[in-house]
PDB file of C-alpha atoms in Angstrom:
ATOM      1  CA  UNK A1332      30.309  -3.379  21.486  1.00  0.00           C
ATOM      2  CA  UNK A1333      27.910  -5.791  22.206  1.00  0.00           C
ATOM      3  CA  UNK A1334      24.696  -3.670  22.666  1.00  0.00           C
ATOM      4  CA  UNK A1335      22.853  -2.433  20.106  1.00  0.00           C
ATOM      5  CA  UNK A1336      22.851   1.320  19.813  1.00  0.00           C
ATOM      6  CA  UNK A1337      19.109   2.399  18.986  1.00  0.00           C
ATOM      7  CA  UNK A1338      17.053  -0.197  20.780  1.00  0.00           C
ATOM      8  CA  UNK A1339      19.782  -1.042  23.437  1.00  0.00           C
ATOM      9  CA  UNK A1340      19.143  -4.550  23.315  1.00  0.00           C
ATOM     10  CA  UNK A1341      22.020  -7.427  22.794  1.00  0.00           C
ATOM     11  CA  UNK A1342      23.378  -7.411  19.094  1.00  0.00           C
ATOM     12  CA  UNK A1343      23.554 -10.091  17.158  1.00  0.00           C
ATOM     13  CA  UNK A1344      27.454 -11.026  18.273  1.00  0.00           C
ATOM     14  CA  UNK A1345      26.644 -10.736  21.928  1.00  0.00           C
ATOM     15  CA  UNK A1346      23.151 -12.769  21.476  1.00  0.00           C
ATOM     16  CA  UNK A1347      25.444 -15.277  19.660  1.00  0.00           C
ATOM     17  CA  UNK A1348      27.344 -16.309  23.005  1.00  0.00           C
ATOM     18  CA  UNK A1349      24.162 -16.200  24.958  1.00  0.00           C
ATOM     19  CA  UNK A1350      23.322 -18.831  22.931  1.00  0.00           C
ATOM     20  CA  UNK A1351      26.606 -20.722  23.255  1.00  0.00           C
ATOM     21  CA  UNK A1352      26.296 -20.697  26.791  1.00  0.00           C
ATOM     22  CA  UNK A1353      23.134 -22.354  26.731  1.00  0.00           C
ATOM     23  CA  UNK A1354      24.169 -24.622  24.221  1.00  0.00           C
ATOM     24  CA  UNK A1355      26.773 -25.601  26.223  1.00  0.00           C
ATOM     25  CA  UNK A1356      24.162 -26.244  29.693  1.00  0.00           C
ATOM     26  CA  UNK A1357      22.239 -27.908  27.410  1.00  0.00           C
ATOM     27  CA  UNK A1358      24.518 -30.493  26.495  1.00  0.00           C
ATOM     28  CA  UNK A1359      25.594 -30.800  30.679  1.00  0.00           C
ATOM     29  CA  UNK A1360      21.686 -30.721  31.994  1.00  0.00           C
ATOM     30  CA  UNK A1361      19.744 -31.877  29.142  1.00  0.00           C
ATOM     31  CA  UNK A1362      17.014 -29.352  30.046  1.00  0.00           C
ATOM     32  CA  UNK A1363      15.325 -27.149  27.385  1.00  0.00           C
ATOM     33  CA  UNK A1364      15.358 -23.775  25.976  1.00  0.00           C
ATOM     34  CA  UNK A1365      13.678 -21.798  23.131  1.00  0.00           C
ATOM     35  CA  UNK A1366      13.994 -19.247  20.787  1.00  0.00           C
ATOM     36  CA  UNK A1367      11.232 -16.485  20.228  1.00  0.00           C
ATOM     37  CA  UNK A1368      11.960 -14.519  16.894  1.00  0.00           C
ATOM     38  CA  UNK A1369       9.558 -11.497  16.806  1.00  0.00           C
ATOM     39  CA  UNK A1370       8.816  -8.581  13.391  1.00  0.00           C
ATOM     40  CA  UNK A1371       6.882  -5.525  13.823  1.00  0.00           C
ATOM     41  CA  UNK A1372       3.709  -6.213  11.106  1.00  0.00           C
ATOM     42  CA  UNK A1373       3.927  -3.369   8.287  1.00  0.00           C
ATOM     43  CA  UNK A1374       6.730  -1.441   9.830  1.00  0.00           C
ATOM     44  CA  UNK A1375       7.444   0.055   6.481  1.00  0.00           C
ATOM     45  CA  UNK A1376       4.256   1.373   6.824  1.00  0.00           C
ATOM     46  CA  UNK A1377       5.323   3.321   9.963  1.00  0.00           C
ATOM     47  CA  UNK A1378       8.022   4.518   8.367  1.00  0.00           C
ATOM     48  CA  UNK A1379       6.786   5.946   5.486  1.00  0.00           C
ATOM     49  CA  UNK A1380       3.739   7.285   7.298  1.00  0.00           C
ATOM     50  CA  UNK A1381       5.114   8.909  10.351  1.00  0.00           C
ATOM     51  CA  UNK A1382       8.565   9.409   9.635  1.00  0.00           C
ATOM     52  CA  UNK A1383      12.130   7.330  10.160  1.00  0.00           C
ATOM     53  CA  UNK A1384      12.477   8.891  13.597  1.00  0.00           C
ATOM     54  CA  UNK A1385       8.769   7.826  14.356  1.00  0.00           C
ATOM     55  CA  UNK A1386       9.898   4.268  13.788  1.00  0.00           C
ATOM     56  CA  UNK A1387      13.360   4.585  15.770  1.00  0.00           C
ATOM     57  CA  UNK A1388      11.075   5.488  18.614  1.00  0.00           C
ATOM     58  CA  UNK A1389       8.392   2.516  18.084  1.00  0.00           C
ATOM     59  CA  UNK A1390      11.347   0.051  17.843  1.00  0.00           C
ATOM     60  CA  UNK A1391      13.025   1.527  21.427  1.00  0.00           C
ATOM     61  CA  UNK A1392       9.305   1.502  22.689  1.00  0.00           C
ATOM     62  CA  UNK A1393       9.088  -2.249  21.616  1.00  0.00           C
ATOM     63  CA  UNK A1394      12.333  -3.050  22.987  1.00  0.00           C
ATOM     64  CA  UNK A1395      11.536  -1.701  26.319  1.00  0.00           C
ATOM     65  CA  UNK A1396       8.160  -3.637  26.739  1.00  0.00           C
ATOM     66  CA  UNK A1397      10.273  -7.055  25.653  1.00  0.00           C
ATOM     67  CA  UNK A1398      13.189  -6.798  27.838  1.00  0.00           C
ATOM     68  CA  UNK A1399      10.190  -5.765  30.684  1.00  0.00           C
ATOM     69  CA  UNK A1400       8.648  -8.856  30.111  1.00  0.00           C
ATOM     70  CA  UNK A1401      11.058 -11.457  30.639  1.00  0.00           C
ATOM     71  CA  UNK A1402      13.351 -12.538  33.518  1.00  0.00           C
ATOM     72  CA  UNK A1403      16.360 -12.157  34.355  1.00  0.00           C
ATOM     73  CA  UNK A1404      17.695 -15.001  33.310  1.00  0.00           C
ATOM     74  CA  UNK A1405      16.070 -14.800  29.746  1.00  0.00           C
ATOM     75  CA  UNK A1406      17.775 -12.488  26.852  1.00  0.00           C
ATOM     76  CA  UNK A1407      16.450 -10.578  24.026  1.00  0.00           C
ATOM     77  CA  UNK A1408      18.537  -9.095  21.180  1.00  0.00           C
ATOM     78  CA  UNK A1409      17.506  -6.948  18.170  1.00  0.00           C
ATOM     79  CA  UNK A1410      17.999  -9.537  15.347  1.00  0.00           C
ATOM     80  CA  UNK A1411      18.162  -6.723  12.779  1.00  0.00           C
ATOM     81  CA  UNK A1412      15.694  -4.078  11.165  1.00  0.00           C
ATOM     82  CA  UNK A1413      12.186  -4.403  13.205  1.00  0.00           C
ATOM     83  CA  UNK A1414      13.498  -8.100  13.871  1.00  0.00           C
ATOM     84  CA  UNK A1415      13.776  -9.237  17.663  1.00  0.00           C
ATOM     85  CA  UNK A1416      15.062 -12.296  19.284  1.00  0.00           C
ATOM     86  CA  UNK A1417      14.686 -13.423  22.729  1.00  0.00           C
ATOM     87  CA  UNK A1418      16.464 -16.884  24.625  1.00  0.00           C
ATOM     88  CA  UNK A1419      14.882 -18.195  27.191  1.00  0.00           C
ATOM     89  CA  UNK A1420      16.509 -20.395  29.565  1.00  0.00           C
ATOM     90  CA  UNK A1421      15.150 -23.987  31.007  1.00  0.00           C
ATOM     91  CA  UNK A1422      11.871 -23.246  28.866  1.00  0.00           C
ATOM     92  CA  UNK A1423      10.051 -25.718  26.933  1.00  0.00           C
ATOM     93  CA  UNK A1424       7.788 -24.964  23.495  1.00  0.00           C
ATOM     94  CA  UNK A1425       4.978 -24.066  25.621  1.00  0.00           C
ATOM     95  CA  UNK A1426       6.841 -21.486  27.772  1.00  0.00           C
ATOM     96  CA  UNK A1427       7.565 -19.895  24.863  1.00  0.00           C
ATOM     97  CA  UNK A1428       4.325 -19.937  23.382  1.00  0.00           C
ATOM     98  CA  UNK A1429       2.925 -18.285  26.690  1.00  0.00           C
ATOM     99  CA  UNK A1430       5.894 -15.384  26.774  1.00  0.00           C
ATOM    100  CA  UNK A1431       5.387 -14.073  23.446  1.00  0.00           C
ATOM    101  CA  UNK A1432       1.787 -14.028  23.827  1.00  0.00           C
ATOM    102  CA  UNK A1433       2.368 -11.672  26.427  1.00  0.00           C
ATOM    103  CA  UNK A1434       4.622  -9.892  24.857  1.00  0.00           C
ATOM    104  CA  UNK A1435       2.333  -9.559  21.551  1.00  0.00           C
ATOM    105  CA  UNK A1436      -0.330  -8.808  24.094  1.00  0.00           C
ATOM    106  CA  UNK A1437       1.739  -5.933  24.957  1.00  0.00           C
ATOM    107  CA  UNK A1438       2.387  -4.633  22.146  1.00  0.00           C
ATOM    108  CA  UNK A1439      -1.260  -4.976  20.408  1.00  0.00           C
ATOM    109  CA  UNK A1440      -2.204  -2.304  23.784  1.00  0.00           C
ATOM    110  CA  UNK A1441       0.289  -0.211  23.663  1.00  0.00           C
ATOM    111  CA  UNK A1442      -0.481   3.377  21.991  1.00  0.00           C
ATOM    112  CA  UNK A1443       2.198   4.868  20.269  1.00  0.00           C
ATOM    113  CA  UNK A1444       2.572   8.669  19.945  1.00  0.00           C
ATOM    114  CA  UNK A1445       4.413  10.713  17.504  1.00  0.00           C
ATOM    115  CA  UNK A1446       4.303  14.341  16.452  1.00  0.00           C
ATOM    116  CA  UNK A1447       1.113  14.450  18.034  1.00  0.00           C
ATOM    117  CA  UNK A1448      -0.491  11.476  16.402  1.00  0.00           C
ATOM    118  CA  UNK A1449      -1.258   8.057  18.204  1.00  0.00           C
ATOM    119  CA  UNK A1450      -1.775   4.692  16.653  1.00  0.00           C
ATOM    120  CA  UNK A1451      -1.209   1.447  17.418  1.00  0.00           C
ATOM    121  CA  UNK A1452       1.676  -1.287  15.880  1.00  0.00           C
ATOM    122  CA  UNK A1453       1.791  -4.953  16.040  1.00  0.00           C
ATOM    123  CA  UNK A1454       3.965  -7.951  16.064  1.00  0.00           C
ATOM    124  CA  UNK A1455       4.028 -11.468  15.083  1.00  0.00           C
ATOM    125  CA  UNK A1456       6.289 -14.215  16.671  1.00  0.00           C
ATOM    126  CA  UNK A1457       7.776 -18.010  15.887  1.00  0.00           C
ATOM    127  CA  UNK A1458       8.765 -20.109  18.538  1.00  0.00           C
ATOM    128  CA  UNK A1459      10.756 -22.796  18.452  1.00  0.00           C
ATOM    129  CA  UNK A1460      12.537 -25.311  20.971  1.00  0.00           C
ATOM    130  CA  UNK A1461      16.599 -26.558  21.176  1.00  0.00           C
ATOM    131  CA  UNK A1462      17.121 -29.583  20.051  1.00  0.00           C
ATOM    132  CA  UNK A1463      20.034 -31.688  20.667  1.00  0.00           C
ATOM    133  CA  UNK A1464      23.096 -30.764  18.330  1.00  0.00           C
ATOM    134  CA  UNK A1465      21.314 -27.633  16.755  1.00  0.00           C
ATOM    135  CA  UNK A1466      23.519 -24.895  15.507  1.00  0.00           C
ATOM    136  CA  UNK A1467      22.148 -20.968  16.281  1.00  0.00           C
ATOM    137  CA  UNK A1468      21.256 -20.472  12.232  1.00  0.00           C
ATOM    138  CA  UNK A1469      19.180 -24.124  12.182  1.00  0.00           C
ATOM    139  CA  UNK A1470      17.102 -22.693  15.382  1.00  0.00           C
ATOM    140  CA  UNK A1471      16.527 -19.226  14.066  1.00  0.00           C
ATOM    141  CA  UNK A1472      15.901 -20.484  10.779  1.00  0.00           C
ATOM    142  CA  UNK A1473      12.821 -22.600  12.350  1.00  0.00           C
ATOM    143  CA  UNK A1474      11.518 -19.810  14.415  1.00  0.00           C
ATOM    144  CA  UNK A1475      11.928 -17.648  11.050  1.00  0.00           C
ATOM    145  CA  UNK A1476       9.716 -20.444   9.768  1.00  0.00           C
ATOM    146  CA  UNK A1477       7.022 -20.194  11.924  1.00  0.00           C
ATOM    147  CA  UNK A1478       7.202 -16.637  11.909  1.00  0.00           C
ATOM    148  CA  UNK A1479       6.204 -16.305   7.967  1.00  0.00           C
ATOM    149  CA  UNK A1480       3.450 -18.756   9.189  1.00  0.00           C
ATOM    150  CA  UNK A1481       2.394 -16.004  11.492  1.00  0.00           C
ATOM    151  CA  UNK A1482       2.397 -13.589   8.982  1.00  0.00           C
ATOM    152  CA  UNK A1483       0.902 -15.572   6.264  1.00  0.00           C
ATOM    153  CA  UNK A1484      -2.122 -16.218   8.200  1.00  0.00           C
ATOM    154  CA  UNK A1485      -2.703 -12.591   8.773  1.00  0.00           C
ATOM    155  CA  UNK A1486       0.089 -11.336  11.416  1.00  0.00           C
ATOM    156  CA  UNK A1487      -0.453 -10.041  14.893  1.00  0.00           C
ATOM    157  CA  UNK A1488       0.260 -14.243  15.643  1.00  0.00           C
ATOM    158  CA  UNK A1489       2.529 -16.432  17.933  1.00  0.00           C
ATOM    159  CA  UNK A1490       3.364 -19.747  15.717  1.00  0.00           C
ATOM    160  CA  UNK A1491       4.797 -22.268  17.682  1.00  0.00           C
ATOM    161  CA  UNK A1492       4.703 -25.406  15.042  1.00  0.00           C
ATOM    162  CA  UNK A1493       5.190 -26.302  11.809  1.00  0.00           C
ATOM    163  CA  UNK A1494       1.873 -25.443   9.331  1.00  0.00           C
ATOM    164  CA  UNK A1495      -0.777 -23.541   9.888  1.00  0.00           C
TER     165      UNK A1495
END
């Protein structure tokens, strides 16, 4: 119950105590973590072109690539819809930054195939950094931030501050 089912990835509960945990060696080490919150860019668009099953499959395909990208010590989650989430352990702003620029790296090359038709998907990505006495929602809501940043300056984009 703390998978979940389509993309296999932590669910939101499960993602929750990740985050506890490093809450928690936060407060005993002092070193830093982040918080990458990811969106597929027009996945309605996906949908409504290729089909519902079509988009299962790009959001499995997506969730494969992430959780191939990171180590082992790092977590990613499907935050709900074609949102993703990933925790990252003793990493800094600019860690961040750097992983989910090779994750949307990843994703801009990958070819996607359905039905017999390829095409291509993106993603854009906010990144933002624990600071002392932050709650999960004040976090994601600051990566969520930077993410409509991404997107309002024309998607396919890691954001990692505040503006453009």
């Amino acid at each position: 119950a703390n998978k979940d089912v389509l993309a296999g990835l932590f669910n939101r509960r499960a993602f929750t105590e990740k985050f506890d945990y490093e809450q928690d060696r936060f407060t005993r080490t002092g070193r830093p973590f982040s918080l990458i919150l990811s969106d597929i860019d027009f996945f309605k668009s996906i949908n409504d072109t290729y089909g519902h099953d079509c988009g299962d499959m790009v959001l499995k395909k997506i969730a494969g690539l992430m959780q191939s990208s990171i180590r082992k010590q790092d977590t990613v989650g499907r935050w709900g819809g074609e949102e993703f989430i990933m925790l990252l352990p003793e990493t800094g702003l600019d860690g961040g930054r750097l992983l989910a620029e090779k994750v949307r790296q990843l994703i801009e090359d990958e070819v996607f195939s359905c039905d017999g038709k390829s095409f291509s998907a993106t993603m854009s990505f906010g990144v933002a950094e624990y600071g002392e006495t932050m709650e999960l929602s004040e976090l994601a809501a600051t990566a969520d931030k930077r993410l409509y940043i991404a997107k309002d300056h024309g998607r396919n984009r890691v954001v990692d501050m505040d503006g453009e």
